[in-house]
PDB file of C-alpha atoms in Angstrom:
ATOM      1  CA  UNK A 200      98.746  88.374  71.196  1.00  0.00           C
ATOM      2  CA  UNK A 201      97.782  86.376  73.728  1.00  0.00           C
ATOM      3  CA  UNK A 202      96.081  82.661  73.019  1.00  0.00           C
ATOM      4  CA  UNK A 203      92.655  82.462  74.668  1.00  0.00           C
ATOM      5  CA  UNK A 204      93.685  79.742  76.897  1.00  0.00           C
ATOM      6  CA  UNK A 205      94.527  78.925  80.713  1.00  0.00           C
ATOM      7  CA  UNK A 206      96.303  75.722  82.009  1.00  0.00           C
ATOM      8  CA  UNK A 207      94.371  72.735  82.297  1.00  0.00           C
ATOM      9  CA  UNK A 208      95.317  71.827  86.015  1.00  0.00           C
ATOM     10  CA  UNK A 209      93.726  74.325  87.357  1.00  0.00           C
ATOM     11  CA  UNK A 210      91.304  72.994  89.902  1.00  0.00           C
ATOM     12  CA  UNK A 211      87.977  74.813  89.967  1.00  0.00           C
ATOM     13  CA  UNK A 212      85.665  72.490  92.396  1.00  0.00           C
ATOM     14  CA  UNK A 213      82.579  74.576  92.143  1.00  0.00           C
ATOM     15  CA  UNK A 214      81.861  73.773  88.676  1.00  0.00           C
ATOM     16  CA  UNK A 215      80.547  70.357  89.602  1.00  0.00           C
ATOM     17  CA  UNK A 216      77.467  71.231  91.614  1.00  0.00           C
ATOM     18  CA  UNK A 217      74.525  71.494  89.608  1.00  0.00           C
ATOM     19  CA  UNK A 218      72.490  74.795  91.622  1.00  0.00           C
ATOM     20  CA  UNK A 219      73.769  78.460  90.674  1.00  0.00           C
ATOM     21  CA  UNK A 220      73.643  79.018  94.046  1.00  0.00           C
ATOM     22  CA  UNK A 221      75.496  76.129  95.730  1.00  0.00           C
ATOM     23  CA  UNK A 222      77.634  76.781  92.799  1.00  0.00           C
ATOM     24  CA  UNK A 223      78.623  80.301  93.813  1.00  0.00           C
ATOM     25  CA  UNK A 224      78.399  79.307  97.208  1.00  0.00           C
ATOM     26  CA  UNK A 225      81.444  76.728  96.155  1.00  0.00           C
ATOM     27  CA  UNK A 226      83.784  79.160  94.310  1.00  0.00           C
ATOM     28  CA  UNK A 227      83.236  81.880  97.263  1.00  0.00           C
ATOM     29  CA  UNK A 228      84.334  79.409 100.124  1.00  0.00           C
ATOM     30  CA  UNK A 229      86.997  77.445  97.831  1.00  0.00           C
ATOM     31  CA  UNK A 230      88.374  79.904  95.460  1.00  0.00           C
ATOM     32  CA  UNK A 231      92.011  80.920  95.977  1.00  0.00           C
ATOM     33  CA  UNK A 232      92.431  85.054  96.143  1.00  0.00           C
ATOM     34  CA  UNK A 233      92.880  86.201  93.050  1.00  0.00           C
ATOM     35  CA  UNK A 234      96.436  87.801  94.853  1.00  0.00           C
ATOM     36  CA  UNK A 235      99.311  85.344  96.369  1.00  0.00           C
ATOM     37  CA  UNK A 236     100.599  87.846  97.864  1.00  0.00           C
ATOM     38  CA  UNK A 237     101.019  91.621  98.944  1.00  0.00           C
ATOM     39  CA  UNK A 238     102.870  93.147  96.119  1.00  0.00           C
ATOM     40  CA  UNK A 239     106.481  94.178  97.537  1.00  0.00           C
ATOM     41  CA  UNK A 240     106.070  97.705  96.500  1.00  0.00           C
ATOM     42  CA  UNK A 241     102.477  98.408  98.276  1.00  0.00           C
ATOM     43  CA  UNK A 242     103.484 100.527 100.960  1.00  0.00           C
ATOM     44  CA  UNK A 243     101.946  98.813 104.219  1.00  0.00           C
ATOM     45  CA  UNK A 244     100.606 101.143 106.877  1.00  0.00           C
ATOM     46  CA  UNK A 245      98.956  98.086 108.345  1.00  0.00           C
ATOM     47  CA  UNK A 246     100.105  94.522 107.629  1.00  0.00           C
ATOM     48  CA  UNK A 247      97.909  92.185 106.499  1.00  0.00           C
ATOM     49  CA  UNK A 248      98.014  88.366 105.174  1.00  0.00           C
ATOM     50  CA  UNK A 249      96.327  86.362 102.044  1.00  0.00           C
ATOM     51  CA  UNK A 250      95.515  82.818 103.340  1.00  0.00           C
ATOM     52  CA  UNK A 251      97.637  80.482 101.290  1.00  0.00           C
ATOM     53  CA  UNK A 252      95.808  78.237  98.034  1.00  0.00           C
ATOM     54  CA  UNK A 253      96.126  75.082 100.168  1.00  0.00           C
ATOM     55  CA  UNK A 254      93.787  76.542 102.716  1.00  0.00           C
ATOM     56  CA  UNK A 255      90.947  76.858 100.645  1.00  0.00           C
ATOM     57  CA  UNK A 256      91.798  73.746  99.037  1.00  0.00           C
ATOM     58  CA  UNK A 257      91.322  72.482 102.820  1.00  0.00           C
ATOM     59  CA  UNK A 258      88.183  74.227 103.370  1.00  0.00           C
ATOM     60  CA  UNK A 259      86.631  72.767 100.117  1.00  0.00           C
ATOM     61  CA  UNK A 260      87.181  69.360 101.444  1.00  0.00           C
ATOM     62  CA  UNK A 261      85.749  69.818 104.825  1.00  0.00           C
ATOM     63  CA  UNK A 262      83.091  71.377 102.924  1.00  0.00           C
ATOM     64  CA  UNK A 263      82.027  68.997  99.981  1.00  0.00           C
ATOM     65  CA  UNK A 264      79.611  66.886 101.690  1.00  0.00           C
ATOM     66  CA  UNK A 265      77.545  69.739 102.796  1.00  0.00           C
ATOM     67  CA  UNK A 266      77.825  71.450  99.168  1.00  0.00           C
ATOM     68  CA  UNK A 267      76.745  68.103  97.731  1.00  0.00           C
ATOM     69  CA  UNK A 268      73.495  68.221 100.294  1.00  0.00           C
ATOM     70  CA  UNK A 269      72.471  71.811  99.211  1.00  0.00           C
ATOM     71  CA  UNK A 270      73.090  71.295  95.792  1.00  0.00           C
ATOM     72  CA  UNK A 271      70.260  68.746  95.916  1.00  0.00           C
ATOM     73  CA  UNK A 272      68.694  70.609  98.777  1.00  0.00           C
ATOM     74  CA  UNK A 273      69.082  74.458  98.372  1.00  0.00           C
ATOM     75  CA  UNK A 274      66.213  75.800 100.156  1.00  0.00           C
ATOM     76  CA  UNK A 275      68.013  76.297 103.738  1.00  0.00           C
ATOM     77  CA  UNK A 276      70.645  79.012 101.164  1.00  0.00           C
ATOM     78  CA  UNK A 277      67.966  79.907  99.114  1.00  0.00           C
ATOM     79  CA  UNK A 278      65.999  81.615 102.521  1.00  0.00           C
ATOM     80  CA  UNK A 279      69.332  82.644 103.674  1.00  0.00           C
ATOM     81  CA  UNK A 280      70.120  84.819 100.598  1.00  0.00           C
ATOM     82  CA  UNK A 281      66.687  86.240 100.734  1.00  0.00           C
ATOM     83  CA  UNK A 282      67.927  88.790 103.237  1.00  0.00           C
ATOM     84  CA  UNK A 283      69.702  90.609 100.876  1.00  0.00           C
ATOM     85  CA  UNK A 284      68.303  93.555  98.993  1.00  0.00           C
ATOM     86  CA  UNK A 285      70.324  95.002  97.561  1.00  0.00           C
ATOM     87  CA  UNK A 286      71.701  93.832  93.865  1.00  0.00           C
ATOM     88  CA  UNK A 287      75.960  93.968  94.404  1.00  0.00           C
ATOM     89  CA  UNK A 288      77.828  91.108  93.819  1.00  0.00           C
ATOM     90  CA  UNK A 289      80.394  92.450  96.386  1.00  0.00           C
ATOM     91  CA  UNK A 290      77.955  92.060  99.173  1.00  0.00           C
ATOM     92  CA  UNK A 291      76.190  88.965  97.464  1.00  0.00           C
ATOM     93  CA  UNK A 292      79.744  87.256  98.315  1.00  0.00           C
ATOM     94  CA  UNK A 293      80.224  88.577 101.641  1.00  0.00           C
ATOM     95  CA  UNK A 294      76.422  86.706 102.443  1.00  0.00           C
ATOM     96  CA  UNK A 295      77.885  83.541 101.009  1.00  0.00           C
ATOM     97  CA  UNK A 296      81.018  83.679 103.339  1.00  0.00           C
ATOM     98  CA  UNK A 297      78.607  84.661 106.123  1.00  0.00           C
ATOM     99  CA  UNK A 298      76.163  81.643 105.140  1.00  0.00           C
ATOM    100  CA  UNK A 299      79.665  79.186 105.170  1.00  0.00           C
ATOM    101  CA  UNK A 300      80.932  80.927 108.679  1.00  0.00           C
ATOM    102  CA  UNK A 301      77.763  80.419 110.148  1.00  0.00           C
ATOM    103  CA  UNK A 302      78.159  76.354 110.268  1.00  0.00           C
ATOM    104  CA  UNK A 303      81.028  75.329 112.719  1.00  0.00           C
ATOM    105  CA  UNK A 304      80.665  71.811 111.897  1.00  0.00           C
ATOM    106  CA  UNK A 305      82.687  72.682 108.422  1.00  0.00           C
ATOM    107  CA  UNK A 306      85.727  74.410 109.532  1.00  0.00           C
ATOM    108  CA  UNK A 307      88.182  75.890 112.364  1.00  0.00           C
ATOM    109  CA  UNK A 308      86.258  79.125 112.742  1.00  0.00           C
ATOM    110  CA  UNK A 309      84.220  80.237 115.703  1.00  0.00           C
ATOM    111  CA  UNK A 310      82.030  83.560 114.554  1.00  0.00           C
ATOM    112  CA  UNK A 311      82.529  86.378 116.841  1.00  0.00           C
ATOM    113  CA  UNK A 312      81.177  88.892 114.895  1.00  0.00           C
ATOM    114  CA  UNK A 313      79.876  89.826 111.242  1.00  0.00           C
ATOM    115  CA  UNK A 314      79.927  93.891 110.057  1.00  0.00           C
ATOM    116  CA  UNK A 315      81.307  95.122 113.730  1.00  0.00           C
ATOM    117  CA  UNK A 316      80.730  98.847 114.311  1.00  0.00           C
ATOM    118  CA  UNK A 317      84.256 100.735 115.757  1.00  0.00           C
ATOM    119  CA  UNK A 318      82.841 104.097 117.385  1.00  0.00           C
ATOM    120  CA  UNK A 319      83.779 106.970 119.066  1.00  0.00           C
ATOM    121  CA  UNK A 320      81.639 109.441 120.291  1.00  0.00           C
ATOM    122  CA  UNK A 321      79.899 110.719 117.010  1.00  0.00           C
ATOM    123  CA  UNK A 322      81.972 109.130 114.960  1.00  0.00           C
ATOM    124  CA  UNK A 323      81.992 106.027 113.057  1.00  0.00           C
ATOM    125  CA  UNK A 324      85.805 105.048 112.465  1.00  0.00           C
ATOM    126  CA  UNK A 325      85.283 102.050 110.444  1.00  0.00           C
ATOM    127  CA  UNK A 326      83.759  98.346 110.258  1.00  0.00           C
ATOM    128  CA  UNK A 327      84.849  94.765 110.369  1.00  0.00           C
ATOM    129  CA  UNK A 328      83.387  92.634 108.149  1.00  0.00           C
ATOM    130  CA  UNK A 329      84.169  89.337 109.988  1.00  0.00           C
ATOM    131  CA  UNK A 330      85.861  88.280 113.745  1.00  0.00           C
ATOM    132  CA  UNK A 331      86.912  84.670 114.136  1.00  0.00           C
ATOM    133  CA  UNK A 332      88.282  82.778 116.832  1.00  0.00           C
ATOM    134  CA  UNK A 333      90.572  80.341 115.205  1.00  0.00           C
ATOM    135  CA  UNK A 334      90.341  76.954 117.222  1.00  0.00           C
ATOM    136  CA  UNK A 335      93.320  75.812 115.467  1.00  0.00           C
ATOM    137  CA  UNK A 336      95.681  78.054 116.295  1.00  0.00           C
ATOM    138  CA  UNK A 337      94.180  80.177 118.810  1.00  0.00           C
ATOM    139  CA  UNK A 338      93.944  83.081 117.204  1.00  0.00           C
ATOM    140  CA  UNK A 339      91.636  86.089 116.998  1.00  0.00           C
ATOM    141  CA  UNK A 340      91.099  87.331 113.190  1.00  0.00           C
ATOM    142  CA  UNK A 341      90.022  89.616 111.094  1.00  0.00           C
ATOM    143  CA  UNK A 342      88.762  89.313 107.969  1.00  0.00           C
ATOM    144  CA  UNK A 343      88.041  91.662 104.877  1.00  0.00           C
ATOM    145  CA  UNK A 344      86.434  90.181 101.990  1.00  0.00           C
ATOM    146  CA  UNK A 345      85.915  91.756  98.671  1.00  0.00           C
ATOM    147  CA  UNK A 346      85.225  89.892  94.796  1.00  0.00           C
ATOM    148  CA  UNK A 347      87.420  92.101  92.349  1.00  0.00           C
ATOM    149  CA  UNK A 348      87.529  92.133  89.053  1.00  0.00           C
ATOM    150  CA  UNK A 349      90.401  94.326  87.672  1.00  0.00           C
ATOM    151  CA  UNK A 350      91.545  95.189  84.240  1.00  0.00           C
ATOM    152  CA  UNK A 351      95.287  95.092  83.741  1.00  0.00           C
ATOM    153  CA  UNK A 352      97.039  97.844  81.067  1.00  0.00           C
ATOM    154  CA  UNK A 353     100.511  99.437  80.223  1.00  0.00           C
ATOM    155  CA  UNK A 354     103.282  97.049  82.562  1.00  0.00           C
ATOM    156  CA  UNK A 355     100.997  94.459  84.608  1.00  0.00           C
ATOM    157  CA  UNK A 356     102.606  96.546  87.381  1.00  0.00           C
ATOM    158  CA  UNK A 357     100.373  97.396  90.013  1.00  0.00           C
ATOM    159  CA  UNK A 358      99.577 101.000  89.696  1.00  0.00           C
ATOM    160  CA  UNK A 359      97.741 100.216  86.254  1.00  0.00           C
ATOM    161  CA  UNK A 360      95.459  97.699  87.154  1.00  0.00           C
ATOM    162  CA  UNK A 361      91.773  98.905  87.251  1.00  0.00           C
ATOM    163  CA  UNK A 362      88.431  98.083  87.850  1.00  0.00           C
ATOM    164  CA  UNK A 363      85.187  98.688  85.676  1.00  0.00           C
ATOM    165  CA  UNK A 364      84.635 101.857  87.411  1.00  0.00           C
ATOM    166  CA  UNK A 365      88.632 103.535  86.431  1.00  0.00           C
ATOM    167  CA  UNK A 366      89.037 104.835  90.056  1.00  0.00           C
ATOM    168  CA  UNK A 367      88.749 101.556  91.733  1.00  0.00           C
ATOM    169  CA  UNK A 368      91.937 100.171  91.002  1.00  0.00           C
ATOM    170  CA  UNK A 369      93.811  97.353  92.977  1.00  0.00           C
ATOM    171  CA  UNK A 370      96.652  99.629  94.179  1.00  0.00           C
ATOM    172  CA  UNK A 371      93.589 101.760  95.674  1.00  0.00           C
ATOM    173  CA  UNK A 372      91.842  98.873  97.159  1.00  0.00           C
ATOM    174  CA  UNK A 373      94.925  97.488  98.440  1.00  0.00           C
ATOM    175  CA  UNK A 374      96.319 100.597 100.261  1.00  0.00           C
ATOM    176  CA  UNK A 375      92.478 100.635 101.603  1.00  0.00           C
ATOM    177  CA  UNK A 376      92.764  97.462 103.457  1.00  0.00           C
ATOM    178  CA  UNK A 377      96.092  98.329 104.691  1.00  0.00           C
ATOM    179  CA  UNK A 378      95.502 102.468 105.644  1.00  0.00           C
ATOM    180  CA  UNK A 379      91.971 102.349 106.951  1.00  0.00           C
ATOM    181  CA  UNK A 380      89.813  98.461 107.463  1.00  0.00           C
ATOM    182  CA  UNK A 381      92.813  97.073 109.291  1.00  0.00           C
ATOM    183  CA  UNK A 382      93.593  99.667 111.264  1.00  0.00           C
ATOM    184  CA  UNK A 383      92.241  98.252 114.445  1.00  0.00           C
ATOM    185  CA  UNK A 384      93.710  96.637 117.283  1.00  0.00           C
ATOM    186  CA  UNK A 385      90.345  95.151 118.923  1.00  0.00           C
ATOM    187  CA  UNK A 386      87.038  94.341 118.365  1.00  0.00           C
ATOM    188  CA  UNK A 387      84.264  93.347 120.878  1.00  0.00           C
ATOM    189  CA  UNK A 388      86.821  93.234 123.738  1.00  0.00           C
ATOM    190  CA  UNK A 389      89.363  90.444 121.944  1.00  0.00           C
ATOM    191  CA  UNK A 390      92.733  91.700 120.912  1.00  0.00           C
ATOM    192  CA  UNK A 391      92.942  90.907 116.938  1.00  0.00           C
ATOM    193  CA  UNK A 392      96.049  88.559 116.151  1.00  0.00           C
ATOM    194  CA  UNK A 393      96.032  88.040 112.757  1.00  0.00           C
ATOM    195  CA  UNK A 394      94.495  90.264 109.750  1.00  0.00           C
ATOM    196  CA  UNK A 395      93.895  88.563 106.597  1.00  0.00           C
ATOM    197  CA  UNK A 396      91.927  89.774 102.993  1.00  0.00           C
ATOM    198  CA  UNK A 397      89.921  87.571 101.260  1.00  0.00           C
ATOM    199  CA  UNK A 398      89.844  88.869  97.783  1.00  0.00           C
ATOM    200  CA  UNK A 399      88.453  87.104  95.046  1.00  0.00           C
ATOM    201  CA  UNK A 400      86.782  87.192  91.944  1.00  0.00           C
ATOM    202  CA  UNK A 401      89.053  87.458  88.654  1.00  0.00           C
ATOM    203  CA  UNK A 402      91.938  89.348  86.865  1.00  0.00           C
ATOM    204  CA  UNK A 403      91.844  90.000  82.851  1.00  0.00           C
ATOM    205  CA  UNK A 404      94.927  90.637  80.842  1.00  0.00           C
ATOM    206  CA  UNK A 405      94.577  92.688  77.586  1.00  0.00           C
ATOM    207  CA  UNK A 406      94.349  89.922  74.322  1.00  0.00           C
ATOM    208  CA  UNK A 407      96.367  92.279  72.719  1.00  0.00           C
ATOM    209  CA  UNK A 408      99.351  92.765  74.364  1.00  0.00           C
ATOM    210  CA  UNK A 409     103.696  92.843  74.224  1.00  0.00           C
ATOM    211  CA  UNK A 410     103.402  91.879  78.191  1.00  0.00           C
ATOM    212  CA  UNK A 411     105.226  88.403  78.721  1.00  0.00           C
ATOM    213  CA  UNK A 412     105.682  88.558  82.316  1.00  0.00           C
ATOM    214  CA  UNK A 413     102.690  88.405  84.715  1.00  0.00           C
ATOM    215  CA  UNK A 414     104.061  89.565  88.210  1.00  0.00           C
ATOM    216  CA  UNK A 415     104.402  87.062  91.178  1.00  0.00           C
ATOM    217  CA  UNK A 416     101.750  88.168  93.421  1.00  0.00           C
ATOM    218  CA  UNK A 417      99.145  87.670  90.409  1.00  0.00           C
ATOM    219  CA  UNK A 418      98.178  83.851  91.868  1.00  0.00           C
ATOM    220  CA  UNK A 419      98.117  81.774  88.926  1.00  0.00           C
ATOM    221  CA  UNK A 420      96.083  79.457  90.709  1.00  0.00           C
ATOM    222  CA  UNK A 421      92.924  81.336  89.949  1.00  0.00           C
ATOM    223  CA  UNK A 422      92.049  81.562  85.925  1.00  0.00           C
ATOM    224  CA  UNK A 423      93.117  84.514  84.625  1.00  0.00           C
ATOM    225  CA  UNK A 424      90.680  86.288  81.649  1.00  0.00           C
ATOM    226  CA  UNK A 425      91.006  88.405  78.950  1.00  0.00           C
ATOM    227  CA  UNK A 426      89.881  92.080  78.034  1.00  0.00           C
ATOM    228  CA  UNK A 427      89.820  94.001  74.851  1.00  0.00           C
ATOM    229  CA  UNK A 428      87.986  96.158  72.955  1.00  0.00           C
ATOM    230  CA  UNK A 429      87.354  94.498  69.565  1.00  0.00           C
ATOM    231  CA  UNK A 430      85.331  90.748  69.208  1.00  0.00           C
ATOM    232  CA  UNK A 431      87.901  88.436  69.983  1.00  0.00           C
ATOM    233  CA  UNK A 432      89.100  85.132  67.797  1.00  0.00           C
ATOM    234  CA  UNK A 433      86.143  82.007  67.944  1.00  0.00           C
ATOM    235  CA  UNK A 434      83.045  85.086  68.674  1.00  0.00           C
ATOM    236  CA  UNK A 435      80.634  82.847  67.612  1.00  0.00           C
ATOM    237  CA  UNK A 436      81.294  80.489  70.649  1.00  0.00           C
ATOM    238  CA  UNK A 437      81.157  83.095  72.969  1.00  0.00           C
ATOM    239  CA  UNK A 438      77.618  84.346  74.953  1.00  0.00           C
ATOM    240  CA  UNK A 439      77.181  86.864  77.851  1.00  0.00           C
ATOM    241  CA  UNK A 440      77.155  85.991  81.074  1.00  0.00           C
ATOM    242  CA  UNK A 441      74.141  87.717  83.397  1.00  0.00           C
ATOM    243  CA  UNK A 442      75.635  89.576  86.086  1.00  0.00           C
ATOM    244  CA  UNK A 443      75.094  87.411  89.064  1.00  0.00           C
ATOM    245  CA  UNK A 444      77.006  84.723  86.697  1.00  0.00           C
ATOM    246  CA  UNK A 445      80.332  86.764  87.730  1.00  0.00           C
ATOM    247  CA  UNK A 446      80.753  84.851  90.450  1.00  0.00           C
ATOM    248  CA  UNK A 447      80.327  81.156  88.766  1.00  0.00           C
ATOM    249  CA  UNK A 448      78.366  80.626  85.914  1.00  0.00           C
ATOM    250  CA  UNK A 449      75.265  78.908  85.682  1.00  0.00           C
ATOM    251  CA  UNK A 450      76.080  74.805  84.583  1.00  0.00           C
ATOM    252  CA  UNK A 451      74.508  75.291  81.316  1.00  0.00           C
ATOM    253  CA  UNK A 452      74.286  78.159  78.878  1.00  0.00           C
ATOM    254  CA  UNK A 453      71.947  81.444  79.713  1.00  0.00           C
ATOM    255  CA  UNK A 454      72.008  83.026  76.888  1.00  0.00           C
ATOM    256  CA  UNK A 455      72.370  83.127  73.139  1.00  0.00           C
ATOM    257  CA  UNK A 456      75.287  83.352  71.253  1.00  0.00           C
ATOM    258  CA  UNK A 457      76.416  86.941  70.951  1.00  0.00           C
ATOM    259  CA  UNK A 458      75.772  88.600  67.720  1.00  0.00           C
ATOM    260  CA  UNK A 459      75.749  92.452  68.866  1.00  0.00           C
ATOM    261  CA  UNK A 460      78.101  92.805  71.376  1.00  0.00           C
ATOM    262  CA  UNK A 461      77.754  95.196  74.549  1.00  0.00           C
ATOM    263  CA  UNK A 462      79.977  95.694  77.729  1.00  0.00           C
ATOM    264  CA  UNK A 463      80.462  92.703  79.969  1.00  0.00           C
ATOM    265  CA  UNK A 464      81.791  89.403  80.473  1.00  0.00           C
ATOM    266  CA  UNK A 465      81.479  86.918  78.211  1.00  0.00           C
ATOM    267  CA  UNK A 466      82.189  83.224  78.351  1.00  0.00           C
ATOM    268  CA  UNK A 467      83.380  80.541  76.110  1.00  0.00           C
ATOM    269  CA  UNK A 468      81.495  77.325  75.504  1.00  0.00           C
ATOM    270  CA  UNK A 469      82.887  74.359  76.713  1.00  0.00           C
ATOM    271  CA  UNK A 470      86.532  75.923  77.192  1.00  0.00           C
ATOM    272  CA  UNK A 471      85.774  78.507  80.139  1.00  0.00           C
ATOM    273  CA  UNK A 472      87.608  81.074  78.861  1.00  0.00           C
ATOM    274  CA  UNK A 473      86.308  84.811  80.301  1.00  0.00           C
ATOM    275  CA  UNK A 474      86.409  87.622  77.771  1.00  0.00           C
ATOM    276  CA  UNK A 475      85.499  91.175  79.413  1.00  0.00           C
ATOM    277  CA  UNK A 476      84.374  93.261  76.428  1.00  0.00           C
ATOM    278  CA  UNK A 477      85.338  96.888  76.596  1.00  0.00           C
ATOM    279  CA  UNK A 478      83.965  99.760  74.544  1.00  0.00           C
ATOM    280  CA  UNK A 479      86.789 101.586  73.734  1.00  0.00           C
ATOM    281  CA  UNK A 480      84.750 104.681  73.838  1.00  0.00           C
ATOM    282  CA  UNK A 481      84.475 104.151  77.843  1.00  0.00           C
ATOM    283  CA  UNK A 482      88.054 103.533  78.122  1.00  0.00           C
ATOM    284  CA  UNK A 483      89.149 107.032  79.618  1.00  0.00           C
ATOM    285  CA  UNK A 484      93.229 108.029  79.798  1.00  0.00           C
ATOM    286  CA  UNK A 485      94.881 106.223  82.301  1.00  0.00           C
ATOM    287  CA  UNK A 486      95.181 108.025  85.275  1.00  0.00           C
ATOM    288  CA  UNK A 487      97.266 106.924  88.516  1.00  0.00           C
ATOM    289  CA  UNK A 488      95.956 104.390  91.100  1.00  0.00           C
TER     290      UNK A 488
END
């Protein structure tokens, strides 16, 4: 069984800022991916890079004096986020990323273009989320981003790691980046250099489990959670997290402690530990990724 637990050196920035929303803003912009690396037995059609731990690390310093201005002056973010309709956290994060992009002042990145169009004729072939112009190295890039959350059963190994939904697992999402959103060679008449993913969010390992070894691409820089189907040890310090709370929980507790437990993601007080409750009625047969 595993010990609801995570290493205490693990540096999580975004927790000091006082505003939900500079708060998520934080852990979007200075989160490692929840990956290290591309697992050696994806199958690449298109290669692709994660940016390494120390470059978000970089990016959080660059950015701190700016995060410590909205978090006492949010309205600029607040305004910003306003354009968004729709209720996804996936596209919730890509506006923070956007919002962070947007201000040159903070990092190497010159925005060339944000949810680029590739065409032909009748046909829409795909979209790029983000084009940079790297004035570090030169570079033109691409960038996916995604926030993943993704269950892991059986082996760790990657075929059986899955989403809430079953059929959005990691292998799937993975071989997506690679087979069909980095497909392209150009966009908006630059040649694209470099291709990287920025996928964050969080990965859960069953409580219950004979499992010892996490695989190497897992970055165990990020805090890894738990999943199970039954009320895990310490309930009563537990409460549920509201969904925008995925991303980075509010500073102080939003809800009550949780007596009748549904699906979701709970959190521990004062100990951070995540705990993604599963009905085992809604836990289908495992099926290939």
């Amino acid at each position: 069984m595993f010990v609801l637990n995570q290493a205490s050196h693990l540096e999580e920035p975004w927790l000091q800022f006082k505003n939900l929303l500079v708060r998520q803003l934080a852990f979007c912009v200075c989160s490692p991916n929840i990956l290290s690396d591309t697992p050696p037995e994806l199958v690449l059609k298109h290669t692709f890079q994660f940016h390494d731990n120390a470059i978000w690390h970089g990016h959080f310093e660059n950015y701190r004096a700016r995060l410590l201005y909205l978090d006492q002056h949010p309205q600029e973010l607040e305004i910003f986020l306003q354009q968004l309709k729709s209720t996804r956290l996936g596209l919730r994060f890509e506006m923070f990323i956007w919002f962070w992009l947007l201000e040159p002042d903070y990092h190497p990145y010159q925005l060339l273009g944000h949810s680029i169009q590739k065409i032909a004729g009748p046909r829409t072939l795909g979209e790029l989320d983000f084009l940079l112009f790297n004035t570090e190295s030169k570079a033109i890039e691409h960038w996916e981003v995604a926030l993943k959350y993704y269950l892991a059963e059986r082996d760790f190994s990657l075929p059986y790691w899955y989403g809430l939904n079953r059929s959005d697992t990691l292998l799937r999402k993975l071989n997506h980046f690679s087979q069909k959103q980095f497909q392209f060679e150009d966009a908006l008449e630059h040649k694209i250099e470099q291709r990287f993913a920025v996928l964050k969010g969080q990965l859960y390992l069953p409580i219950e489990s004979k499992v010892s070894a996490i695989p190497n691409w897992v970055n165990l820089q990020r805090r890894l959670g738990y999943w199970g189907s039954h009320i895990p040890p310490q309930s009563a310090d537990f409460y549920r997290l509201q969904r925008q709370e995925w991303i980075c929980p509010q500073q102080h507790i939003s809800s009550d402690t949780a007596h009748w437990w549904s699906n979701g993601l709970y959190l521990q007080k004062d100990k951070n530990n995540f705990y993604m409750y599963r009905n085992l009625p809604l836990l289908s047969q495992t099926v290939k990724g």
